[in-house]
């Protein structure tokens, strides 16, 4: 890895550019199963990868308890342990793992330029985007008002604080069912606020919820506000919203957990890469190739369908192989 001299920084009071710059052969952004698997393969292919972890080192799996469906762990494994193992494996082959989040990117020409934490610029021959997805919120003001005071999008991170209390989980998918089941083991009562009269979750997850006595499902309810003096003390819901039988319902709760899906972290790349309506980066089917040669995408950032650790890892492997082939072809052509 070569270190460049610092870029020129304006001292005229205008927008300042990055104050430092480094050049790498293969830059990987993101430290979930996709990023680390790409790093393992890229390192073993001598691409000298540098991986920036993003805001949540280890990615979404670090907020999970048991992972029972990742092959090779007959007794299961916790998300944080699995991610720690993946990091160590990537480092064992020479990956340089660094803390920092990509805050802007210039993919207009190769080498690509990615700014980390608004201050460091990384110049990369190839780029693997594995930035994953982030939890969605409802968009009601109360979520901001009570941020860190009873509102959370991660039951496994924050559930502990609600031991013996009453909480609500919003959503009807696998995540909501999983989080409600987890919270039911800690809390006195768990309400599930489900906007339709059916779950989206798999049958197995639904069964788990139905057989848990301290979970109460509020079908056809939507949360519209939260109230409380020094933190959440309750939620205002609308039952049968928008119909003749619409009615207001209040529930007393101490914690309000969002589990309504995730949004892909593709904002800084959208100017250059094609995304679908939801923001997932489009890749050539069967590959990790984006519309820009030399830029590859892996994991949840390009996968609105499966979003599993094992599929993310598989696509990380594909991205590293695609990157290695791209670089060797480019280097051969340069040498001609
Ligand atoms: P999903 O998109 O599957 O489900 C989101 C849920 O939130 C749906 O019930 C949806 O309602 C509801 N919802 C969305 N927006 C709103 C809103 N504004 N107000 C109220 N409710 C809303 O997301 P998940 O995070 O649950 O799952 C994502 C993927 O990860 C899935 O493929 C899932 O199978 C997988 N997964 C697997 C797990 C496992 O196997 N252990 C665990 C967790 C996730 P509606 O149904 O009406 O659209």
Coordinates of N, CA, C and O in Angstrom, one line a residue, residues 181-321:
X181 N -40.0 -12.6 20.1 CA -39.8 -13.8 20.8 C -38.6 -13.6 21.8 O -38.6 -14.0 22.9
X182 N -37.6 -12.9 21.3 CA -36.4 -12.6 22.2 C -36.9 -11.8 23.3 O -36.5 -12.1 24.5
X183 N -37.6 -10.7 23.1 CA -38.0 -9.8 24.1 C -39.0 -10.5 25.1 O -39.0 -10.2 26.3
X184 N -39.8 -11.4 24.6 CA -40.7 -12.2 25.5 C -40.0 -12.9 26.6 O -40.5 -13.1 27.7
X185 N -38.7 -13.3 26.3 CA -37.9 -14.0 27.3 C -37.4 -13.0 28.4 O -36.9 -13.5 29.4
X186 N -37.5 -11.7 28.1 CA -36.9 -10.8 29.1 C -38.0 -9.9 29.7 O -37.9 -9.6 30.9
X187 N -39.0 -9.6 28.9 CA -40.0 -8.6 29.3 C -41.3 -9.3 29.9 O -41.5 -10.5 29.7
X188 N -42.1 -8.5 30.6 CA -43.3 -9.0 31.2 C -44.3 -9.3 30.0 O -44.9 -10.4 29.9
X189 N -44.4 -8.3 29.2 CA -45.4 -8.4 28.1 C -44.9 -7.8 26.8 O -44.2 -6.8 26.9
X190 N -45.1 -8.4 25.7 CA -44.7 -7.9 24.4 C -46.0 -7.7 23.5 O -46.6 -8.7 23.2
X191 N -46.2 -6.5 23.0 CA -47.3 -6.3 22.0 C -46.6 -6.4 20.7 O -45.5 -5.8 20.5
X192 N -47.2 -7.0 19.7 CA -46.8 -6.9 18.3 C -47.8 -6.0 17.6 O -49.0 -6.4 17.6
X193 N -47.3 -5.0 17.0 CA -48.2 -4.0 16.3 C -48.0 -4.4 14.8 O -47.0 -4.1 14.2
X194 N -49.1 -5.0 14.2 CA -49.0 -5.5 12.8 C -50.0 -4.8 12.0 O -51.2 -4.7 12.3
X195 N -49.6 -4.2 10.9 CA -50.5 -3.3 10.1 C -51.6 -4.1 9.3 O -52.7 -3.6 9.0
X196 N -51.3 -5.3 9.0 CA -52.3 -6.1 8.3 C -52.9 -7.2 9.3 O -52.6 -7.1 10.4
X197 N -53.7 -8.1 8.8 CA -54.2 -9.1 9.6 C -53.5 -10.4 9.4 O -54.0 -11.5 9.8
X198 N -52.3 -10.4 8.8 CA -51.5 -11.6 8.6 C -50.0 -11.2 8.8 O -49.7 -10.0 8.7
X199 N -49.3 -12.2 9.2 CA -47.8 -12.0 9.3 C -47.2 -12.2 7.9 O -47.7 -12.9 7.0
X200 N -46.1 -11.5 7.7 CA -45.3 -11.8 6.5 C -44.2 -12.9 6.8 O -43.7 -13.5 5.9
X201 N -44.0 -13.1 8.1 CA -43.0 -14.0 8.5 C -43.2 -15.5 8.1 O -44.3 -15.9 7.8
X202 N -42.1 -16.2 8.1 CA -42.2 -17.7 7.8 C -43.1 -18.4 8.8 O -43.3 -17.9 9.9
X203 N -43.6 -19.6 8.4 CA -44.5 -20.3 9.3 C -43.8 -20.7 10.6 O -44.5 -20.6 11.7
X204 N -42.6 -21.0 10.6 CA -41.9 -21.4 11.8 C -41.8 -20.3 12.8 O -42.0 -20.5 14.0
X205 N -41.5 -19.1 12.3 CA -41.4 -17.9 13.1 C -42.8 -17.6 13.7 O -42.9 -17.2 14.9
X206 N -43.8 -17.7 12.9 CA -45.2 -17.4 13.3 C -45.6 -18.3 14.5 O -46.1 -17.9 15.5
X207 N -45.2 -19.6 14.3 CA -45.6 -20.6 15.3 C -44.9 -20.2 16.6 O -45.5 -20.4 17.7
X208 N -43.7 -19.8 16.5 CA -42.9 -19.4 17.7 C -43.7 -18.3 18.5 O -43.8 -18.3 19.7
X209 N -44.2 -17.3 17.7 CA -44.9 -16.2 18.4 C -46.2 -16.7 18.9 O -46.6 -16.4 20.1
X210 N -47.0 -17.5 18.1 CA -48.3 -17.9 18.6 C -48.2 -18.8 19.9 O -49.1 -18.8 20.7
X211 N -47.1 -19.4 20.0 CA -47.0 -20.3 21.2 C -46.3 -19.6 22.4 O -46.0 -20.3 23.4
X212 N -46.1 -18.3 22.3 CA -45.5 -17.6 23.4 C -46.6 -16.8 24.1 O -47.2 -15.9 23.6
X213 N -46.8 -17.2 25.4 CA -48.0 -16.7 26.1 C -48.0 -15.2 26.4 O -49.0 -14.5 26.5
X214 N -46.8 -14.6 26.5 CA -46.8 -13.2 26.9 C -46.6 -12.2 25.7 O -46.2 -11.1 25.8
X215 N -46.9 -12.8 24.5 CA -46.9 -11.9 23.3 C -48.4 -11.7 22.9 O -49.1 -12.7 22.7
X216 N -48.8 -10.4 22.8 CA -50.2 -10.2 22.3 C -50.1 -9.5 20.9 O -49.4 -8.4 20.8
X217 N -50.7 -10.0 20.0 CA -50.7 -9.5 18.6 C -51.8 -8.5 18.4 O -53.0 -8.9 18.6
X218 N -51.5 -7.3 18.0 CA -52.5 -6.3 17.7 C -52.6 -6.2 16.2 O -51.9 -5.4 15.5
X219 N -53.5 -7.0 15.6 CA -53.6 -7.0 14.1 C -54.3 -5.7 13.7 O -55.1 -5.1 14.4
X220 N -53.9 -5.3 12.5 CA -54.5 -4.1 11.9 C -54.4 -2.9 12.7 O -55.3 -2.0 12.8
X221 N -53.2 -2.8 13.4 CA -52.9 -1.6 14.2 C -51.7 -0.9 13.6 O -50.8 -1.5 13.1
X222 N -51.7 0.4 13.7 CA -50.5 1.2 13.3 C -50.2 2.2 14.4 O -51.1 2.9 14.9
X223 N -48.9 2.3 14.7 CA -48.5 3.3 15.7 C -48.4 4.7 15.0 O -47.8 4.8 14.0
X224 N -49.0 5.7 15.7 CA -49.0 7.0 15.1 C -48.3 8.0 16.1 O -47.9 9.1 15.6
X225 N -48.1 7.7 17.3 CA -47.5 8.6 18.3 C -47.0 7.8 19.5 O -47.5 6.7 19.8
X226 N -46.1 8.5 20.2 CA -45.6 7.9 21.5 C -45.8 9.0 22.5 O -45.8 10.2 22.2
X227 N -46.0 8.6 23.8 CA -46.1 9.6 24.8 C -45.3 9.2 26.1 O -45.0 8.0 26.2
X228 N -45.1 10.2 27.0 CA -44.3 9.9 28.2 C -43.5 11.1 28.6 O -43.1 11.9 27.8
X229 N -43.3 11.2 29.9 CA -42.6 12.4 30.5 C -41.1 12.3 30.2 O -40.5 13.1 29.5
X230 N -40.4 11.3 30.8 CA -39.0 11.2 30.6 C -38.6 9.9 29.9 O -37.9 9.1 30.4
X231 N -39.2 9.7 28.7 CA -39.0 8.5 28.0 C -40.4 7.9 27.6 O -41.4 8.4 28.1
X232 N -40.4 6.9 26.8 CA -41.6 6.3 26.4 C -42.4 5.7 27.5 O -41.9 4.9 28.3
X233 N -43.7 6.1 27.6 CA -44.6 5.5 28.6 C -45.8 4.8 28.0 O -46.5 4.1 28.6
X234 N -45.9 5.1 26.7 CA -47.1 4.5 26.0 C -47.1 4.9 24.5 O -46.3 5.7 24.0
X235 N -47.9 4.2 23.7 CA -48.0 4.5 22.3 C -49.5 4.7 21.9 O -50.4 4.0 22.5
X236 N -49.7 5.6 21.0 CA -51.0 5.8 20.5 C -51.1 5.1 19.1 O -50.3 5.3 18.2
X237 N -52.1 4.2 19.0 CA -52.3 3.4 17.8 C -53.6 3.7 17.1 O -54.5 4.1 17.8
X238 N -53.6 3.4 15.8 CA -54.9 3.5 15.1 C -55.2 2.1 14.7 O -54.4 1.4 14.0
X239 N -56.4 1.6 15.1 CA -56.9 0.3 14.6 C -57.8 0.5 13.4 O -58.5 1.5 13.4
X240 N -57.6 -0.3 12.4 CA -58.4 -0.2 11.1 C -58.2 1.2 10.5 O -59.2 1.8 10.1
X241 N -57.0 1.7 10.5 CA -56.7 3.0 10.0 C -57.3 3.3 8.6 O -57.2 2.4 7.7
X242 N -58.0 4.4 8.5 CA -58.5 4.8 7.2 C -59.8 4.2 6.8 O -60.3 4.3 5.7
X243 N -60.4 3.4 7.7 CA -61.7 2.8 7.4 C -62.8 3.4 8.3 O -62.5 4.2 9.2
X244 N -64.0 3.0 8.1 CA -65.1 3.5 8.9 C -65.0 3.1 10.4 O -65.5 3.8 11.3
X245 N -64.3 2.0 10.6 CA -64.2 1.5 12.0 C -62.9 1.9 12.6 O -62.5 1.3 13.6
X246 N -62.2 2.9 12.1 CA -61.0 3.4 12.7 C -61.2 3.8 14.1 O -62.2 4.5 14.4
X247 N -60.3 3.3 15.0 CA -60.4 3.8 16.4 C -59.0 3.9 17.0 O -58.1 3.3 16.6
X248 N -59.0 4.8 18.0 CA -57.7 5.1 18.7 C -57.5 4.1 19.8 O -58.5 3.8 20.5
X249 N -56.3 3.6 19.9 CA -56.0 2.6 21.0 C -54.8 3.1 21.7 O -53.8 3.5 21.0
X250 N -54.7 3.1 23.0 CA -53.5 3.5 23.7 C -53.0 2.3 24.5 O -53.8 1.5 25.1
X251 N -51.7 2.1 24.4 CA -51.1 1.0 25.2 C -50.0 1.6 26.0 O -49.3 2.5 25.6
X252 N -49.8 1.0 27.2 CA -48.8 1.5 28.2 C -47.6 0.6 27.9 O -47.6 -0.6 28.0
X253 N -46.5 1.2 27.5 CA -45.2 0.5 27.2 C -44.0 1.3 27.7 O -44.1 2.5 27.7
X254 N -42.9 0.7 27.9 CA -41.7 1.4 28.2 C -40.7 1.4 27.0 O -39.8 2.2 27.0
X255 N -40.9 0.4 26.2 CA -40.0 0.3 25.0 C -40.7 0.1 23.7 O -41.7 -0.6 23.7
X256 N -40.2 0.7 22.6 CA -40.9 0.7 21.3 C -39.9 0.2 20.3 O -38.9 1.0 20.0
X257 N -40.0 -1.0 19.8 CA -39.0 -1.6 18.9 C -39.5 -1.6 17.5 O -40.5 -2.2 17.2
X258 N -38.7 -1.1 16.6 CA -39.0 -1.1 15.2 C -38.4 -2.3 14.6 O -37.3 -2.6 14.8
X259 N -39.2 -3.1 13.8 CA -38.7 -4.2 13.0 C -39.5 -4.3 11.7 O -40.1 -5.3 11.4
X260 N -39.4 -3.2 10.9 CA -40.2 -3.1 9.7 C -39.3 -3.2 8.5 O -39.7 -2.7 7.4
X261 N -38.2 -3.8 8.6 CA -37.3 -4.0 7.4 C -36.1 -3.1 7.4 O -35.9 -2.3 8.4
X262 N -35.4 -3.1 6.3 CA -34.1 -2.4 6.2 C -34.0 -1.7 4.9 O -34.7 -2.1 3.9
X263 N -33.2 -0.6 4.9 CA -33.0 0.1 3.6 C -31.5 -0.1 3.3 O -30.6 0.0 4.1
X264 N -31.2 -0.3 2.0 CA -29.8 -0.5 1.6 C -29.0 0.8 1.7 O -29.5 1.9 1.5
X265 N -27.7 0.6 2.2 CA -26.9 1.8 2.4 C -26.1 2.1 1.1 O -24.9 1.9 1.0
X266 N -26.9 2.7 0.1 CA -26.3 2.9 -1.2 C -26.2 4.4 -1.6 O -25.8 4.7 -2.7
X267 N -26.6 5.3 -0.6 CA -26.8 6.7 -0.9 C -25.6 7.3 -1.7 O -25.8 7.9 -2.7
X268 N -24.4 7.1 -1.2 CA -23.3 7.8 -1.7 C -22.9 7.2 -3.1 O -22.0 7.8 -3.8
X269 N -23.4 6.1 -3.5 CA -23.1 5.5 -4.8 C -24.1 5.7 -5.9 O -23.9 5.5 -7.1
X270 N -25.3 6.2 -5.5 CA -26.4 6.3 -6.4 C -26.2 7.2 -7.6 O -26.8 7.0 -8.7
X271 N -25.3 8.2 -7.4 CA -25.0 9.1 -8.5 C -24.3 8.3 -9.7 O -24.4 8.7 -10.9
X272 N -23.7 7.3 -9.4 CA -22.9 6.5 -10.4 C -23.4 5.2 -10.7 O -23.2 4.7 -11.8
X273 N -24.1 4.5 -9.8 CA -24.5 3.1 -10.0 C -26.0 3.1 -10.1 O -26.8 3.8 -9.5
X274 N -26.5 2.1 -10.9 CA -27.9 1.9 -11.1 C -28.4 1.2 -9.9 O -27.8 0.2 -9.4
X275 N -29.6 1.7 -9.3 CA -30.2 1.0 -8.2 C -31.7 0.7 -8.5 O -32.2 1.3 -9.5
X276 N -32.3 -0.2 -7.8 CA -33.7 -0.4 -8.0 C -34.5 0.7 -7.2 O -33.8 1.6 -6.6
X277 N -35.8 0.6 -7.2 CA -36.6 1.7 -6.6 C -36.3 1.8 -5.1 O -36.3 2.9 -4.5
X278 N -36.0 0.7 -4.4 CA -35.7 0.7 -3.0 C -34.3 1.1 -2.7 O -33.9 1.3 -1.6
X279 N -33.4 1.2 -3.8 CA -32.0 1.6 -3.5 C -31.0 0.5 -3.6 O -29.8 0.7 -3.3
X280 N -31.5 -0.7 -3.8 CA -30.5 -1.8 -3.9 C -29.7 -1.7 -5.2 O -30.3 -1.4 -6.3
X281 N -28.4 -1.9 -5.1 CA -27.5 -1.7 -6.3 C -27.7 -2.9 -7.2 O -27.8 -4.0 -6.8
X282 N -27.9 -2.5 -8.5 CA -28.1 -3.6 -9.5 C -26.8 -4.2 -10.0 O -25.8 -3.4 -10.3
X283 N -26.8 -5.5 -10.1 CA -25.6 -6.2 -10.6 C -26.0 -7.0 -11.8 O -27.2 -7.4 -11.9
X284 N -25.0 -7.3 -12.6 CA -25.3 -8.2 -13.7 C -25.7 -9.6 -13.2 O -24.9 -10.1 -12.3
X285 N -26.8 -10.1 -13.5 CA -27.3 -11.4 -12.9 C -26.2 -12.5 -12.9 O -25.5 -12.6 -13.9
X286 N -26.0 -13.2 -11.8 CA -25.0 -14.2 -11.8 C -23.6 -13.8 -11.5 O -22.7 -14.6 -11.5
X287 N -23.4 -12.4 -11.3 CA -22.1 -11.9 -11.0 C -22.2 -10.8 -9.9 O -23.4 -10.5 -9.5
X288 N -21.1 -10.2 -9.6 CA -21.2 -9.1 -8.6 C -20.9 -7.8 -9.4 O -20.7 -6.7 -8.7
X289 N -20.9 -7.8 -10.7 CA -20.5 -6.6 -11.5 C -21.6 -5.6 -11.5 O -22.8 -5.9 -11.8
X290 N -21.2 -4.3 -11.2 CA -22.1 -3.2 -11.3 C -22.0 -2.6 -12.7 O -21.2 -3.1 -13.5
X291 N -22.7 -1.5 -12.9 CA -22.6 -0.9 -14.3 C -21.2 -0.3 -14.5 O -20.8 0.0 -15.7
X292 N -20.4 -0.1 -13.5 CA -19.0 0.5 -13.7 C -18.0 -0.7 -13.6 O -17.9 -1.3 -12.5
X293 N -17.2 -0.9 -14.7 CA -16.1 -1.9 -14.6 C -15.2 -1.6 -13.5 O -14.7 -0.4 -13.3
X294 N -14.9 -2.6 -12.6 CA -14.0 -2.4 -11.5 C -14.7 -2.1 -10.2 O -14.1 -2.1 -9.1
X295 N -16.0 -1.9 -10.3 CA -16.8 -1.7 -9.0 C -17.8 -2.9 -8.9 O -18.5 -3.2 -9.8
X296 N -17.7 -3.6 -7.7 CA -18.5 -4.8 -7.5 C -19.3 -4.6 -6.3 O -18.9 -3.8 -5.4
X297 N -20.4 -5.3 -6.2 CA -21.3 -5.1 -5.0 C -21.6 -6.5 -4.5 O -21.9 -7.5 -5.3
X298 N -21.7 -6.6 -3.2 CA -21.9 -7.9 -2.5 C -22.7 -7.8 -1.3 O -22.7 -6.7 -0.6
X299 N -23.5 -8.8 -1.0 CA -24.3 -8.8 0.3 C -25.6 -8.1 0.1 O -26.1 -7.9 -1.0
X300 N -26.1 -7.6 1.3 CA -27.5 -7.0 1.3 C -27.6 -5.8 0.4 O -28.7 -5.5 0.0
X301 N -26.5 -5.1 0.1 CA -26.6 -3.9 -0.7 C -27.1 -4.2 -2.1 O -27.7 -3.3 -2.7
X302 N -27.0 -5.4 -2.5 CA -27.5 -5.8 -3.9 C -28.5 -6.9 -3.8 O -28.8 -7.5 -4.9
X303 N -29.0 -7.2 -2.6 CA -29.9 -8.4 -2.5 C -31.2 -8.1 -1.8 O -31.3 -8.2 -0.6
X304 N -32.2 -7.7 -2.5 CA -33.5 -7.5 -1.8 C -34.3 -8.8 -1.5 O -35.3 -8.7 -0.8
X305 N -33.8 -9.9 -2.0 CA -34.6 -11.1 -1.9 C -34.2 -12.1 -0.7 O -35.0 -12.5 0.1
X306 N -32.9 -12.4 -0.6 CA -32.5 -13.5 0.3 C -32.0 -12.9 1.6 O -32.4 -13.4 2.7
X307 N -31.1 -12.0 1.6 CA -30.6 -11.2 2.7 C -30.2 -12.1 3.9 O -30.4 -11.9 5.1
X308 N -29.5 -13.2 3.6 CA -29.0 -14.1 4.6 C -27.5 -14.0 4.7 O -26.8 -13.6 3.8
X309 N -27.0 -14.4 5.9 CA -25.5 -14.3 6.1 C -24.8 -15.2 5.1 O -23.8 -14.8 4.5
X310 N -25.4 -16.4 4.8 CA -24.7 -17.3 3.9 C -24.8 -16.8 2.5 O -23.8 -17.0 1.7
X311 N -25.8 -16.2 2.1 CA -25.9 -15.7 0.7 C -25.0 -14.4 0.6 O -24.3 -14.2 -0.5
X312 N -24.9 -13.7 1.6 CA -24.0 -12.5 1.6 C -22.6 -13.0 1.5 O -21.8 -12.4 0.7
X313 N -22.2 -14.0 2.3 CA -20.9 -14.5 2.2 C -20.6 -15.0 0.8 O -19.5 -14.7 0.2
X314 N -21.5 -15.8 0.2 CA -21.3 -16.3 -1.1 C -21.1 -15.2 -2.1 O -20.2 -15.3 -3.0
X315 N -21.9 -14.1 -2.0 CA -21.7 -13.0 -3.0 C -20.4 -12.2 -2.7 O -19.8 -11.7 -3.6
X316 N -19.9 -12.2 -1.5 CA -18.6 -11.6 -1.2 C -17.5 -12.4 -1.9 O -16.6 -11.8 -2.5
X317 N -17.6 -13.7 -1.9 CA -16.6 -14.5 -2.6 C -16.7 -14.2 -4.1 O -15.6 -14.0 -4.7
X318 N -17.9 -14.1 -4.6 CA -18.0 -13.8 -6.1 C -17.4 -12.4 -6.4 O -16.7 -12.3 -7.4
X319 N -17.6 -11.5 -5.5 CA -17.0 -10.1 -5.8 C -15.5 -10.2 -5.8 O -14.9 -9.5 -6.7
X320 N -14.9 -10.9 -4.9 CA -13.4 -11.0 -4.9 C -12.9 -11.7 -6.1 O -11.9 -11.2 -6.7
X321 N -13.6 -12.7 -6.5 CA -13.1 -13.4 -7.7 C -13.3 -12.5 -9.0 O -12.4 -12.4 -9.8

